Amino acid sequence: TQLLEQSPQFLSIQEGENLTVYCNSSSVFSSLQWYRQEPGEGPVLLVTVVTGGEVKKLKRLTFQFGDARKDSSLHITAAQPGDTGLYLCAGAPFWAGGTSYGKLTFGQGTILTVHP
Amino acid sequence: GAVVSQHPSWVICKSGTSVKIECRSLDFQATTMFWYRQFPKQSLMLMATSNEGSKATYEQGVEKDKFLINHASLTLSTLTVTSAHPEDSSFYICSAAGGNQPQHFGDGTRLSIL
């Protein structure tokens, strides 16, 4: 069974601060996805990282996939109240060859609150 | 982009009734659909995986007779909560995968059993 440890579970910060969310595992994933979810809605895909060591940027969000494909991080620069939400990381099993056909292993989630 | 539609978005019903939730992939063929359950402020818990035309694979601890899943076509999967009770109240989310599409999620269904 693959596990994905996500931390921190809760994060409450002021507007303008920086933050980092981590996802760690002892298992290797073929890819890792980051989602953002607002209350009463489904998760929305932010990014997929596939290559070990890969770094992807999405405006103020920077995503990194570990060299060994076992861990990932999400860094937000100058957080804004609109960034508030539940952030989820999810790893795709290696046998799926990087596709989404396999079951995703989800982290426990990080509830981010950015105060104005 | 690809869209997954889930219906209804909110349902309230009496204890003992059965409730059907639909999950549709609108512009791609979903060979695999997943059903999740989510409690407040928690991550998603996978309930079952369904492949078009075959029986669903349930996760450990999920009662297959309680949560009936049908994936009769490449664009539609349904989850039926049979003889629902208050403990079945939750947020249910589906996702669909197929072709070159990453897994896309529906907007979820909030189920409240009185």
mmCIF file with all atom_site columns, C-alpha atoms in Angstrom:
data_model
loop_
_atom_site.group_PDB
_atom_site.id
_atom_site.type_symbol
_atom_site.label_atom_id
_atom_site.label_alt_id
_atom_site.label_comp_id
_atom_site.label_asym_id
_atom_site.label_entity_id
_atom_site.label_seq_id
_atom_site.pdbx_PDB_ins_code
_atom_site.Cartn_x
_atom_site.Cartn_y
_atom_site.Cartn_z
_atom_site.occupancy
_atom_site.B_iso_or_equiv
_atom_site.pdbx_formal_charge
_atom_site.auth_seq_id
_atom_site.auth_comp_id
_atom_site.auth_asym_id
_atom_site.auth_atom_id
_atom_site.pdbx_PDB_model_num
ATOM 1   C CA . THR A 1 1   ? 0.000   0.000  0.000   1.00 0.00 ? 1   THR A CA 1
ATOM 2   C CA . GLN A 1 2   ? 1.377   3.367  -1.003  1.00 0.00 ? 2   GLN A CA 1
ATOM 3   C CA . LEU A 1 3   ? 1.148   6.229  1.483   1.00 0.00 ? 3   LEU A CA 1
ATOM 4   C CA . LEU A 1 4   ? 1.606   9.941  0.939   1.00 0.00 ? 4   LEU A CA 1
ATOM 5   C CA . GLU A 1 5   ? 2.291   12.062 4.004   1.00 0.00 ? 5   GLU A CA 1
ATOM 6   C CA . GLN A 1 6   ? 1.207   15.656 3.518   1.00 0.00 ? 6   GLN A CA 1
ATOM 7   C CA . SER A 1 7   ? 2.149   18.458 5.886   1.00 0.00 ? 7   SER A CA 1
ATOM 8   C CA . PRO A 1 8   ? 1.234   20.710 7.452   1.00 0.00 ? 8   PRO A CA 1
ATOM 9   C CA . GLN A 1 9   ? -2.393  19.767 7.925   1.00 0.00 ? 9   GLN A CA 1
ATOM 10  C CA . PHE A 1 10  ? -3.431  23.322 8.749   1.00 0.00 ? 10  PHE A CA 1
ATOM 11  C CA . LEU A 1 11  ? -1.830  26.613 7.777   1.00 0.00 ? 11  LEU A CA 1
ATOM 12  C CA . SER A 1 12  ? -3.106  30.038 8.796   1.00 0.00 ? 12  SER A CA 1
ATOM 13  C CA . ILE A 1 13  ? -1.087  32.991 7.531   1.00 0.00 ? 13  ILE A CA 1
ATOM 14  C CA . GLN A 1 14  ? -1.332  36.665 6.736   1.00 0.00 ? 14  GLN A CA 1
ATOM 15  C CA . GLU A 1 15  ? -1.627  38.044 3.233   1.00 0.00 ? 15  GLU A CA 1
ATOM 16  C CA . GLY A 1 16  ? 1.798   38.522 1.671   1.00 0.00 ? 16  GLY A CA 1
ATOM 17  C CA . GLU A 1 17  ? 3.542   35.690 3.515   1.00 0.00 ? 17  GLU A CA 1
ATOM 18  C CA . ASN A 1 18  ? 5.176   32.741 1.806   1.00 0.00 ? 18  ASN A CA 1
ATOM 19  C CA . LEU A 1 19  ? 4.385   29.100 2.537   1.00 0.00 ? 19  LEU A CA 1
ATOM 20  C CA . THR A 1 20  ? 5.406   25.605 1.560   1.00 0.00 ? 20  THR A CA 1
ATOM 21  C CA . VAL A 1 21  ? 3.380   22.403 1.641   1.00 0.00 ? 21  VAL A CA 1
ATOM 22  C CA . TYR A 1 22  ? 5.144   19.059 1.545   1.00 0.00 ? 22  TYR A CA 1
ATOM 23  C CA . CYS A 1 23  ? 4.204   15.595 0.378   1.00 0.00 ? 23  CYS A CA 1
ATOM 24  C CA . ASN A 1 24  ? 6.502   12.711 1.231   1.00 0.00 ? 24  ASN A CA 1
ATOM 25  C CA . SER A 1 25  ? 6.419   8.994  0.632   1.00 0.00 ? 25  SER A CA 1
ATOM 26  C CA . SER A 1 26  ? 8.629   5.955  0.781   1.00 0.00 ? 26  SER A CA 1
ATOM 27  C CA . SER A 1 27  ? 7.101   4.839  -2.517  1.00 0.00 ? 27  SER A CA 1
ATOM 28  C CA . VAL A 1 28  ? 8.017   5.943  -6.006  1.00 0.00 ? 28  VAL A CA 1
ATOM 29  C CA . PHE A 1 29  ? 5.306   7.565  -8.084  1.00 0.00 ? 29  PHE A CA 1
ATOM 30  C CA . SER A 1 30  ? 5.207   7.884  -11.835 1.00 0.00 ? 30  SER A CA 1
ATOM 31  C CA . SER A 1 31  ? 3.665   11.322 -11.493 1.00 0.00 ? 31  SER A CA 1
ATOM 32  C CA . LEU A 1 32  ? 2.265   13.547 -8.843  1.00 0.00 ? 32  LEU A CA 1
ATOM 33  C CA . GLN A 1 33  ? -0.677  15.878 -9.089  1.00 0.00 ? 33  GLN A CA 1
ATOM 34  C CA . TRP A 1 34  ? -1.564  18.909 -6.986  1.00 0.00 ? 34  TRP A CA 1
ATOM 35  C CA . TYR A 1 35  ? -5.201  19.922 -6.568  1.00 0.00 ? 35  TYR A CA 1
ATOM 36  C CA . ARG A 1 36  ? -6.994  22.814 -4.929  1.00 0.00 ? 36  ARG A CA 1
ATOM 37  C CA . GLN A 1 37  ? -10.491 22.348 -3.571  1.00 0.00 ? 37  GLN A CA 1
ATOM 38  C CA . GLU A 1 38  ? -12.986 24.894 -2.309  1.00 0.00 ? 38  GLU A CA 1
ATOM 39  C CA . PRO A 1 39  ? -15.867 23.976 0.051   1.00 0.00 ? 39  PRO A CA 1
ATOM 40  C CA . GLY A 1 40  ? -18.742 22.253 -1.734  1.00 0.00 ? 40  GLY A CA 1
ATOM 41  C CA . GLU A 1 41  ? -16.793 21.760 -4.945  1.00 0.00 ? 41  GLU A CA 1
ATOM 42  C CA . GLY A 1 42  ? -14.631 19.087 -6.479  1.00 0.00 ? 42  GLY A CA 1
ATOM 43  C CA . PRO A 1 43  ? -10.828 19.261 -6.599  1.00 0.00 ? 43  PRO A CA 1
ATOM 44  C CA . VAL A 1 44  ? -9.358  21.276 -9.440  1.00 0.00 ? 44  VAL A CA 1
ATOM 45  C CA . LEU A 1 45  ? -6.083  20.138 -10.962 1.00 0.00 ? 45  LEU A CA 1
ATOM 46  C CA . LEU A 1 46  ? -3.295  22.697 -10.578 1.00 0.00 ? 46  LEU A CA 1
ATOM 47  C CA . VAL A 1 47  ? -0.350  20.821 -12.021 1.00 0.00 ? 47  VAL A CA 1
ATOM 48  C CA . THR A 1 48  ? 1.086   17.409 -12.826 1.00 0.00 ? 48  THR A CA 1
ATOM 49  C CA . VAL A 1 49  ? 4.799   16.743 -12.334 1.00 0.00 ? 49  VAL A CA 1
ATOM 50  C CA . VAL A 1 50  ? 6.267   13.739 -14.054 1.00 0.00 ? 50  VAL A CA 1
ATOM 51  C CA . THR A 1 51  ? 10.064  13.948 -14.233 1.00 0.00 ? 51  THR A CA 1
ATOM 52  C CA . GLY A 1 52  ? 12.284  13.554 -11.174 1.00 0.00 ? 52  GLY A CA 1
ATOM 53  C CA . GLY A 1 53  ? 13.679  16.961 -10.209 1.00 0.00 ? 53  GLY A CA 1
ATOM 54  C CA . GLU A 1 54  ? 11.072  18.776 -12.256 1.00 0.00 ? 54  GLU A CA 1
ATOM 55  C CA . VAL A 1 55  ? 10.053  22.283 -11.240 1.00 0.00 ? 55  VAL A CA 1
ATOM 56  C CA . LYS A 1 56  ? 6.897   23.899 -12.565 1.00 0.00 ? 56  LYS A CA 1
ATOM 57  C CA . LYS A 1 57  ? 5.676   27.412 -11.948 1.00 0.00 ? 57  LYS A CA 1
ATOM 58  C CA . LEU A 1 58  ? 2.121   28.644 -12.087 1.00 0.00 ? 58  LEU A CA 1
ATOM 59  C CA . LYS A 1 59  ? 2.141   32.384 -11.364 1.00 0.00 ? 59  LYS A CA 1
ATOM 60  C CA . ARG A 1 60  ? 2.964   32.586 -7.619  1.00 0.00 ? 60  ARG A CA 1
ATOM 61  C CA . LEU A 1 61  ? 2.891   28.813 -7.170  1.00 0.00 ? 61  LEU A CA 1
ATOM 62  C CA . THR A 1 62  ? 6.032   26.701 -7.587  1.00 0.00 ? 62  THR A CA 1
ATOM 63  C CA . PHE A 1 63  ? 5.810   22.909 -7.668  1.00 0.00 ? 63  PHE A CA 1
ATOM 64  C CA . GLN A 1 64  ? 8.763   20.583 -7.335  1.00 0.00 ? 64  GLN A CA 1
ATOM 65  C CA . PHE A 1 65  ? 9.055   16.821 -7.798  1.00 0.00 ? 65  PHE A CA 1
ATOM 66  C CA . GLY A 1 66  ? 11.856  15.135 -5.911  1.00 0.00 ? 66  GLY A CA 1
ATOM 67  C CA . ASP A 1 67  ? 14.728  13.553 -7.799  1.00 0.00 ? 67  ASP A CA 1
ATOM 68  C CA . ALA A 1 68  ? 13.676  10.097 -6.613  1.00 0.00 ? 68  ALA A CA 1
ATOM 69  C CA . ARG A 1 69  ? 9.994   10.763 -7.396  1.00 0.00 ? 69  ARG A CA 1
ATOM 70  C CA . LYS A 1 70  ? 9.043   10.086 -3.795  1.00 0.00 ? 70  LYS A CA 1
ATOM 71  C CA . ASP A 1 71  ? 8.293   13.593 -2.635  1.00 0.00 ? 71  ASP A CA 1
ATOM 72  C CA . SER A 1 72  ? 6.947   16.903 -3.837  1.00 0.00 ? 72  SER A CA 1
ATOM 73  C CA . SER A 1 73  ? 6.439   20.421 -2.579  1.00 0.00 ? 73  SER A CA 1
ATOM 74  C CA . LEU A 1 74  ? 4.182   23.343 -3.325  1.00 0.00 ? 74  LEU A CA 1
ATOM 75  C CA . HIS A 1 75  ? 5.503   26.817 -2.551  1.00 0.00 ? 75  HIS A CA 1
ATOM 76  C CA . ILE A 1 76  ? 3.265   29.876 -2.660  1.00 0.00 ? 76  ILE A CA 1
ATOM 77  C CA . THR A 1 77  ? 4.860   33.306 -2.762  1.00 0.00 ? 77  THR A CA 1
ATOM 78  C CA . ALA A 1 78  ? 3.056   36.337 -1.384  1.00 0.00 ? 78  ALA A CA 1
ATOM 79  C CA . ALA A 1 79  ? -0.110  34.473 -0.502  1.00 0.00 ? 79  ALA A CA 1
ATOM 80  C CA . GLN A 1 80  ? -3.439  36.154 -1.110  1.00 0.00 ? 80  GLN A CA 1
ATOM 81  C CA . PRO A 1 81  ? -6.880  35.546 0.454   1.00 0.00 ? 81  PRO A CA 1
ATOM 82  C CA . GLY A 1 82  ? -7.943  33.997 -2.850  1.00 0.00 ? 82  GLY A CA 1
ATOM 83  C CA . ASP A 1 83  ? -5.418  31.209 -2.246  1.00 0.00 ? 83  ASP A CA 1
ATOM 84  C CA . THR A 1 84  ? -7.504  29.985 0.686   1.00 0.00 ? 84  THR A CA 1
ATOM 85  C CA . GLY A 1 85  ? -8.637  26.395 0.236   1.00 0.00 ? 85  GLY A CA 1
ATOM 86  C CA . LEU A 1 86  ? -7.806  22.731 0.675   1.00 0.00 ? 86  LEU A CA 1
ATOM 87  C CA . TYR A 1 87  ? -4.664  21.668 -1.166  1.00 0.00 ? 87  TYR A CA 1
ATOM 88  C CA . LEU A 1 88  ? -4.254  18.014 -2.042  1.00 0.00 ? 88  LEU A CA 1
ATOM 89  C CA . CYS A 1 89  ? -1.321  16.120 -3.455  1.00 0.00 ? 89  CYS A CA 1
ATOM 90  C CA . ALA A 1 90  ? -1.947  12.815 -5.206  1.00 0.00 ? 90  ALA A CA 1
ATOM 91  C CA . GLY A 1 91  ? 0.506   10.289 -6.576  1.00 0.00 ? 91  GLY A CA 1
ATOM 92  C CA . ALA A 1 92  ? -0.065  8.007  -9.542  1.00 0.00 ? 92  ALA A CA 1
ATOM 93  C CA . PRO A 1 93  ? 1.265   4.451  -9.252  1.00 0.00 ? 93  PRO A CA 1
ATOM 94  C CA . PHE A 1 94  ? 4.376   3.607  -11.209 1.00 0.00 ? 94  PHE A CA 1
ATOM 95  C CA . TRP A 1 95  ? 2.781   0.740  -13.088 1.00 0.00 ? 95  TRP A CA 1
ATOM 96  C CA . ALA A 1 96  ? 0.292   3.171  -14.629 1.00 0.00 ? 96  ALA A CA 1
ATOM 97  C CA . GLY A 1 97  ? 3.155   4.586  -16.667 1.00 0.00 ? 97  GLY A CA 1
ATOM 98  C CA . GLY A 1 98  ? 2.361   8.146  -15.751 1.00 0.00 ? 98  GLY A CA 1
ATOM 99  C CA . THR A 1 99  ? -1.257  7.987  -16.853 1.00 0.00 ? 99  THR A CA 1
ATOM 100 C CA . SER A 1 100 ? -4.196  8.586  -14.591 1.00 0.00 ? 100 SER A CA 1
ATOM 101 C CA . TYR A 1 101 ? -5.752  5.177  -15.105 1.00 0.00 ? 101 TYR A CA 1
ATOM 102 C CA . GLY A 1 102 ? -4.413  3.895  -11.849 1.00 0.00 ? 102 GLY A CA 1
ATOM 103 C CA . LYS A 1 103 ? -5.733  4.747  -8.424  1.00 0.00 ? 103 LYS A CA 1
ATOM 104 C CA . LEU A 1 104 ? -4.346  7.965  -7.071  1.00 0.00 ? 104 LEU A CA 1
ATOM 105 C CA . THR A 1 105 ? -2.880  7.965  -3.579  1.00 0.00 ? 105 THR A CA 1
ATOM 106 C CA . PHE A 1 106 ? -3.972  11.154 -1.866  1.00 0.00 ? 106 PHE A CA 1
ATOM 107 C CA . GLY A 1 107 ? -2.203  13.024 0.890   1.00 0.00 ? 107 GLY A CA 1
ATOM 108 C CA . GLN A 1 108 ? -4.202  14.064 3.952   1.00 0.00 ? 108 GLN A CA 1
ATOM 109 C CA . GLY A 1 109 ? -4.662  17.570 2.612   1.00 0.00 ? 109 GLY A CA 1
ATOM 110 C CA . THR A 1 110 ? -3.586  21.020 3.804   1.00 0.00 ? 110 THR A CA 1
ATOM 111 C CA . ILE A 1 111 ? -6.211  23.551 4.778   1.00 0.00 ? 111 ILE A CA 1
ATOM 112 C CA . LEU A 1 112 ? -4.775  26.952 3.957   1.00 0.00 ? 112 LEU A CA 1
ATOM 113 C CA . THR A 1 113 ? -6.324  30.138 5.300   1.00 0.00 ? 113 THR A CA 1
ATOM 114 C CA . VAL A 1 114 ? -4.895  33.459 4.166   1.00 0.00 ? 114 VAL A CA 1
ATOM 115 C CA . HIS A 1 115 ? -6.077  36.409 6.231   1.00 0.00 ? 115 HIS A CA 1
ATOM 116 C CA . PRO A 1 116 ? -6.327  39.860 4.625   1.00 0.00 ? 116 PRO A CA 1
ATOM 117 C CA . GLY B 2 1   ? -10.987 21.575 -21.392 1.00 0.00 ? 1   GLY B CA 1
ATOM 118 C CA . ALA B 2 2   ? -12.445 18.276 -20.359 1.00 0.00 ? 2   ALA B CA 1
ATOM 119 C CA . VAL B 2 3   ? -15.348 18.452 -17.958 1.00 0.00 ? 3   VAL B CA 1
ATOM 120 C CA . VAL B 2 4   ? -16.927 15.956 -15.626 1.00 0.00 ? 4   VAL B CA 1
ATOM 121 C CA . SER B 2 5   ? -20.518 16.615 -14.629 1.00 0.00 ? 5   SER B CA 1
ATOM 122 C CA . GLN B 2 6   ? -21.950 15.206 -11.427 1.00 0.00 ? 6   GLN B CA 1
ATOM 123 C CA . HIS B 2 7   ? -25.635 15.247 -10.581 1.00 0.00 ? 7   HIS B CA 1
ATOM 124 C CA . PRO B 2 8   ? -27.344 16.033 -8.301  1.00 0.00 ? 8   PRO B CA 1
ATOM 125 C CA . SER B 2 9   ? -25.167 18.494 -6.453  1.00 0.00 ? 9   SER B CA 1
ATOM 126 C CA . TRP B 2 10  ? -27.211 18.229 -3.278  1.00 0.00 ? 10  TRP B CA 1
ATOM 127 C CA . VAL B 2 11  ? -29.801 15.732 -2.139  1.00 0.00 ? 11  VAL B CA 1
ATOM 128 C CA . ILE B 2 12  ? -31.750 15.391 1.084   1.00 0.00 ? 12  ILE B CA 1
ATOM 129 C CA . CYS B 2 13  ? -33.816 12.293 1.673   1.00 0.00 ? 13  CYS B CA 1
ATOM 130 C CA . LYS B 2 14  ? -35.389 10.173 4.354   1.00 0.00 ? 14  LYS B CA 1
ATOM 131 C CA . SER B 2 15  ? -33.648 7.274  5.997   1.00 0.00 ? 15  SER B CA 1
ATOM 132 C CA . GLY B 2 16  ? -34.279 3.999  4.172   1.00 0.00 ? 16  GLY B CA 1
ATOM 133 C CA . THR B 2 17  ? -34.521 5.405  0.675   1.00 0.00 ? 17  THR B CA 1
ATOM 134 C CA . SER B 2 18  ? -32.063 4.786  -2.140  1.00 0.00 ? 18  SER B CA 1
ATOM 135 C CA . VAL B 2 19  ? -30.233 7.615  -3.848  1.00 0.00 ? 19  VAL B CA 1
ATOM 136 C CA . LYS B 2 20  ? -28.600 7.574  -7.273  1.00 0.00 ? 20  LYS B CA 1
ATOM 137 C CA . ILE B 2 21  ? -25.736 9.877  -8.193  1.00 0.00 ? 21  ILE B CA 1
ATOM 138 C CA . GLU B 2 22  ? -24.651 10.302 -11.811 1.00 0.00 ? 22  GLU B CA 1
ATOM 139 C CA . CYS B 2 23  ? -21.192 11.081 -13.114 1.00 0.00 ? 23  CYS B CA 1
ATOM 140 C CA . ARG B 2 24  ? -20.758 12.034 -16.765 1.00 0.00 ? 24  ARG B CA 1
ATOM 141 C CA . SER B 2 25  ? -17.668 12.818 -18.781 1.00 0.00 ? 25  SER B CA 1
ATOM 142 C CA . LEU B 2 26  ? -18.833 15.474 -21.213 1.00 0.00 ? 26  LEU B CA 1
ATOM 143 C CA . ASP B 2 27  ? -16.189 15.565 -23.908 1.00 0.00 ? 27  ASP B CA 1
ATOM 144 C CA . PHE B 2 28  ? -13.982 12.516 -23.573 1.00 0.00 ? 28  PHE B CA 1
ATOM 145 C CA . GLN B 2 29  ? -14.451 8.792  -23.208 1.00 0.00 ? 29  GLN B CA 1
ATOM 146 C CA . ALA B 2 30  ? -13.885 7.757  -19.629 1.00 0.00 ? 30  ALA B CA 1
ATOM 147 C CA . THR B 2 31  ? -12.619 4.201  -19.571 1.00 0.00 ? 31  THR B CA 1
ATOM 148 C CA . THR B 2 32  ? -12.165 4.426  -15.822 1.00 0.00 ? 32  THR B CA 1
ATOM 149 C CA . MET B 2 33  ? -14.199 6.264  -13.227 1.00 0.00 ? 33  MET B CA 1
ATOM 150 C CA . PHE B 2 34  ? -13.495 6.577  -9.537  1.00 0.00 ? 34  PHE B CA 1
ATOM 151 C CA . TRP B 2 35  ? -15.869 7.238  -6.665  1.00 0.00 ? 35  TRP B CA 1
ATOM 152 C CA . TYR B 2 36  ? -14.681 8.997  -3.538  1.00 0.00 ? 36  TYR B CA 1
ATOM 153 C CA . ARG B 2 37  ? -16.154 9.949  -0.209  1.00 0.00 ? 37  ARG B CA 1
ATOM 154 C CA . GLN B 2 38  ? -15.013 13.029 1.657   1.00 0.00 ? 38  GLN B CA 1
ATOM 155 C CA . PHE B 2 39  ? -15.662 14.124 5.230   1.00 0.00 ? 39  PHE B CA 1
ATOM 156 C CA . PRO B 2 40  ? -15.430 17.803 6.239   1.00 0.00 ? 40  PRO B CA 1
ATOM 157 C CA . LYS B 2 41  ? -11.913 19.205 6.116   1.00 0.00 ? 41  LYS B CA 1
ATOM 158 C CA . GLN B 2 42  ? -10.451 15.839 5.178   1.00 0.00 ? 42  GLN B CA 1
ATOM 159 C CA . SER B 2 43  ? -8.892  14.333 2.106   1.00 0.00 ? 43  SER B CA 1
ATOM 160 C CA . LEU B 2 44  ? -10.638 12.094 -0.401  1.00 0.00 ? 44  LEU B CA 1
ATOM 161 C CA . MET B 2 45  ? -11.220 8.437  0.419   1.00 0.00 ? 45  MET B CA 1
ATOM 162 C CA . LEU B 2 46  ? -11.435 6.156  -2.585  1.00 0.00 ? 46  LEU B CA 1
ATOM 163 C CA . MET B 2 47  ? -14.500 3.934  -2.441  1.00 0.00 ? 47  MET B CA 1
ATOM 164 C CA . ALA B 2 48  ? -14.319 2.080  -5.730  1.00 0.00 ? 48  ALA B CA 1
ATOM 165 C CA . THR B 2 49  ? -12.896 2.012  -9.226  1.00 0.00 ? 49  THR B CA 1
ATOM 166 C CA . SER B 2 50  ? -15.123 1.231  -12.165 1.00 0.00 ? 50  SER B CA 1
ATOM 167 C CA . ASN B 2 51  ? -14.118 0.300  -15.673 1.00 0.00 ? 51  ASN B CA 1
ATOM 168 C CA . GLU B 2 52  ? -16.605 0.526  -18.487 1.00 0.00 ? 52  GLU B CA 1
ATOM 169 C CA . GLY B 2 53  ? -18.429 -2.725 -19.030 1.00 0.00 ? 53  GLY B CA 1
ATOM 170 C CA . SER B 2 54  ? -17.040 -4.567 -16.034 1.00 0.00 ? 54  SER B CA 1
ATOM 171 C CA . LYS B 2 55  ? -17.745 -4.881 -12.327 1.00 0.00 ? 55  LYS B CA 1
ATOM 172 C CA . ALA B 2 56  ? -16.436 -2.216 -10.017 1.00 0.00 ? 56  ALA B CA 1
ATOM 173 C CA . THR B 2 57  ? -13.492 -2.875 -7.718  1.00 0.00 ? 57  THR B CA 1
ATOM 174 C CA . TYR B 2 58  ? -14.261 -1.809 -4.176  1.00 0.00 ? 58  TYR B CA 1
ATOM 175 C CA . GLU B 2 59  ? -11.765 -0.668 -1.589  1.00 0.00 ? 59  GLU B CA 1
ATOM 176 C CA . GLN B 2 60  ? -11.434 -2.584 1.638   1.00 0.00 ? 60  GLN B CA 1
ATOM 177 C CA . GLY B 2 61  ? -14.244 -1.795 4.048   1.00 0.00 ? 61  GLY B CA 1
ATOM 178 C CA . VAL B 2 62  ? -16.647 -0.468 1.428   1.00 0.00 ? 62  VAL B CA 1
ATOM 179 C CA . GLU B 2 63  ? -19.857 -2.498 1.203   1.00 0.00 ? 63  GLU B CA 1
ATOM 180 C CA . LYS B 2 64  ? -20.540 -3.287 -2.436  1.00 0.00 ? 64  LYS B CA 1
ATOM 181 C CA . ASP B 2 65  ? -24.190 -4.107 -1.716  1.00 0.00 ? 65  ASP B CA 1
ATOM 182 C CA . LYS B 2 66  ? -24.594 -0.747 -0.032  1.00 0.00 ? 66  LYS B CA 1
ATOM 183 C CA . PHE B 2 67  ? -22.882 1.300  -2.703  1.00 0.00 ? 67  PHE B CA 1
ATOM 184 C CA . LEU B 2 68  ? -23.893 -0.011 -6.115  1.00 0.00 ? 68  LEU B CA 1
ATOM 185 C CA . ILE B 2 69  ? -21.797 1.201  -9.006  1.00 0.00 ? 69  ILE B CA 1
ATOM 186 C CA . ASN B 2 70  ? -22.688 0.898  -12.664 1.00 0.00 ? 70  ASN B CA 1
ATOM 187 C CA . HIS B 2 71  ? -20.457 1.998  -15.544 1.00 0.00 ? 71  HIS B CA 1
ATOM 188 C CA . ALA B 2 72  ? -22.525 1.015  -18.535 1.00 0.00 ? 72  ALA B CA 1
ATOM 189 C CA . SER B 2 73  ? -21.075 3.456  -21.036 1.00 0.00 ? 73  SER B CA 1
ATOM 190 C CA . LEU B 2 74  ? -17.870 5.377  -21.663 1.00 0.00 ? 74  LEU B CA 1
ATOM 191 C CA . THR B 2 75  ? -19.507 8.598  -20.535 1.00 0.00 ? 75  THR B CA 1
ATOM 192 C CA . LEU B 2 76  ? -21.660 7.599  -17.583 1.00 0.00 ? 76  LEU B CA 1
ATOM 193 C CA . SER B 2 77  ? -21.144 5.962  -14.218 1.00 0.00 ? 77  SER B CA 1
ATOM 194 C CA . THR B 2 78  ? -23.694 5.874  -11.423 1.00 0.00 ? 78  THR B CA 1
ATOM 195 C CA . LEU B 2 79  ? -23.401 5.345  -7.689  1.00 0.00 ? 79  LEU B CA 1
ATOM 196 C CA . THR B 2 80  ? -26.518 4.193  -5.864  1.00 0.00 ? 80  THR B CA 1
ATOM 197 C CA . VAL B 2 81  ? -26.574 4.401  -2.093  1.00 0.00 ? 81  VAL B CA 1
ATOM 198 C CA . THR B 2 82  ? -29.095 1.757  -1.126  1.00 0.00 ? 82  THR B CA 1
ATOM 199 C CA . SER B 2 83  ? -31.279 2.000  1.987   1.00 0.00 ? 83  SER B CA 1
ATOM 200 C CA . ALA B 2 84  ? -29.422 5.113  3.048   1.00 0.00 ? 84  ALA B CA 1
ATOM 201 C CA . HIS B 2 85  ? -29.050 5.954  6.718   1.00 0.00 ? 85  HIS B CA 1
ATOM 202 C CA . PRO B 2 86  ? -27.783 9.092  8.486   1.00 0.00 ? 86  PRO B CA 1
ATOM 203 C CA . GLU B 2 87  ? -24.254 7.655  8.717   1.00 0.00 ? 87  GLU B CA 1
ATOM 204 C CA . ASP B 2 88  ? -24.149 7.621  4.912   1.00 0.00 ? 88  ASP B CA 1
ATOM 205 C CA . SER B 2 89  ? -24.431 11.409 4.865   1.00 0.00 ? 89  SER B CA 1
ATOM 206 C CA . SER B 2 90  ? -21.304 12.760 3.242   1.00 0.00 ? 90  SER B CA 1
ATOM 207 C CA . PHE B 2 91  ? -19.794 14.487 0.216   1.00 0.00 ? 91  PHE B CA 1
ATOM 208 C CA . TYR B 2 92  ? -19.411 12.058 -2.678  1.00 0.00 ? 92  TYR B CA 1
ATOM 209 C CA . ILE B 2 93  ? -17.098 12.915 -5.579  1.00 0.00 ? 93  ILE B CA 1
ATOM 210 C CA . CYS B 2 94  ? -16.484 11.113 -8.843  1.00 0.00 ? 94  CYS B CA 1
ATOM 211 C CA . SER B 2 95  ? -13.574 11.404 -11.203 1.00 0.00 ? 95  SER B CA 1
ATOM 212 C CA . ALA B 2 96  ? -13.055 10.216 -14.749 1.00 0.00 ? 96  ALA B CA 1
ATOM 213 C CA . ALA B 2 97  ? -9.975  9.188  -16.681 1.00 0.00 ? 97  ALA B CA 1
ATOM 214 C CA . GLY B 2 98  ? -9.453  8.146  -20.270 1.00 0.00 ? 98  GLY B CA 1
ATOM 215 C CA . GLY B 2 99  ? -7.365  8.701  -23.363 1.00 0.00 ? 99  GLY B CA 1
ATOM 216 C CA . ASN B 2 100 ? -4.745  11.342 -22.726 1.00 0.00 ? 100 ASN B CA 1
ATOM 217 C CA . GLN B 2 101 ? -6.839  13.113 -20.125 1.00 0.00 ? 101 GLN B CA 1
ATOM 218 C CA . PRO B 2 102 ? -5.577  13.433 -16.562 1.00 0.00 ? 102 PRO B CA 1
ATOM 219 C CA . GLN B 2 103 ? -8.065  12.475 -13.888 1.00 0.00 ? 103 GLN B CA 1
ATOM 220 C CA . HIS B 2 104 ? -10.828 15.104 -13.805 1.00 0.00 ? 104 HIS B CA 1
ATOM 221 C CA . PHE B 2 105 ? -13.185 15.483 -10.880 1.00 0.00 ? 105 PHE B CA 1
ATOM 222 C CA . GLY B 2 106 ? -16.871 16.267 -10.697 1.00 0.00 ? 106 GLY B CA 1
ATOM 223 C CA . ASP B 2 107 ? -18.154 19.001 -8.407  1.00 0.00 ? 107 ASP B CA 1
ATOM 224 C CA . GLY B 2 108 ? -19.397 16.501 -5.863  1.00 0.00 ? 108 GLY B CA 1
ATOM 225 C CA . THR B 2 109 ? -22.762 15.581 -4.376  1.00 0.00 ? 109 THR B CA 1
ATOM 226 C CA . ARG B 2 110 ? -23.679 16.501 -0.836  1.00 0.00 ? 110 ARG B CA 1
ATOM 227 C CA . LEU B 2 111 ? -25.898 13.751 0.525   1.00 0.00 ? 111 LEU B CA 1
ATOM 228 C CA . SER B 2 112 ? -27.911 14.383 3.673   1.00 0.00 ? 112 SER B CA 1
ATOM 229 C CA . ILE B 2 113 ? -29.989 11.572 5.142   1.00 0.00 ? 113 ILE B CA 1
ATOM 230 C CA . LEU B 2 114 ? -32.608 12.574 7.697   1.00 0.00 ? 114 LEU B CA 1
#
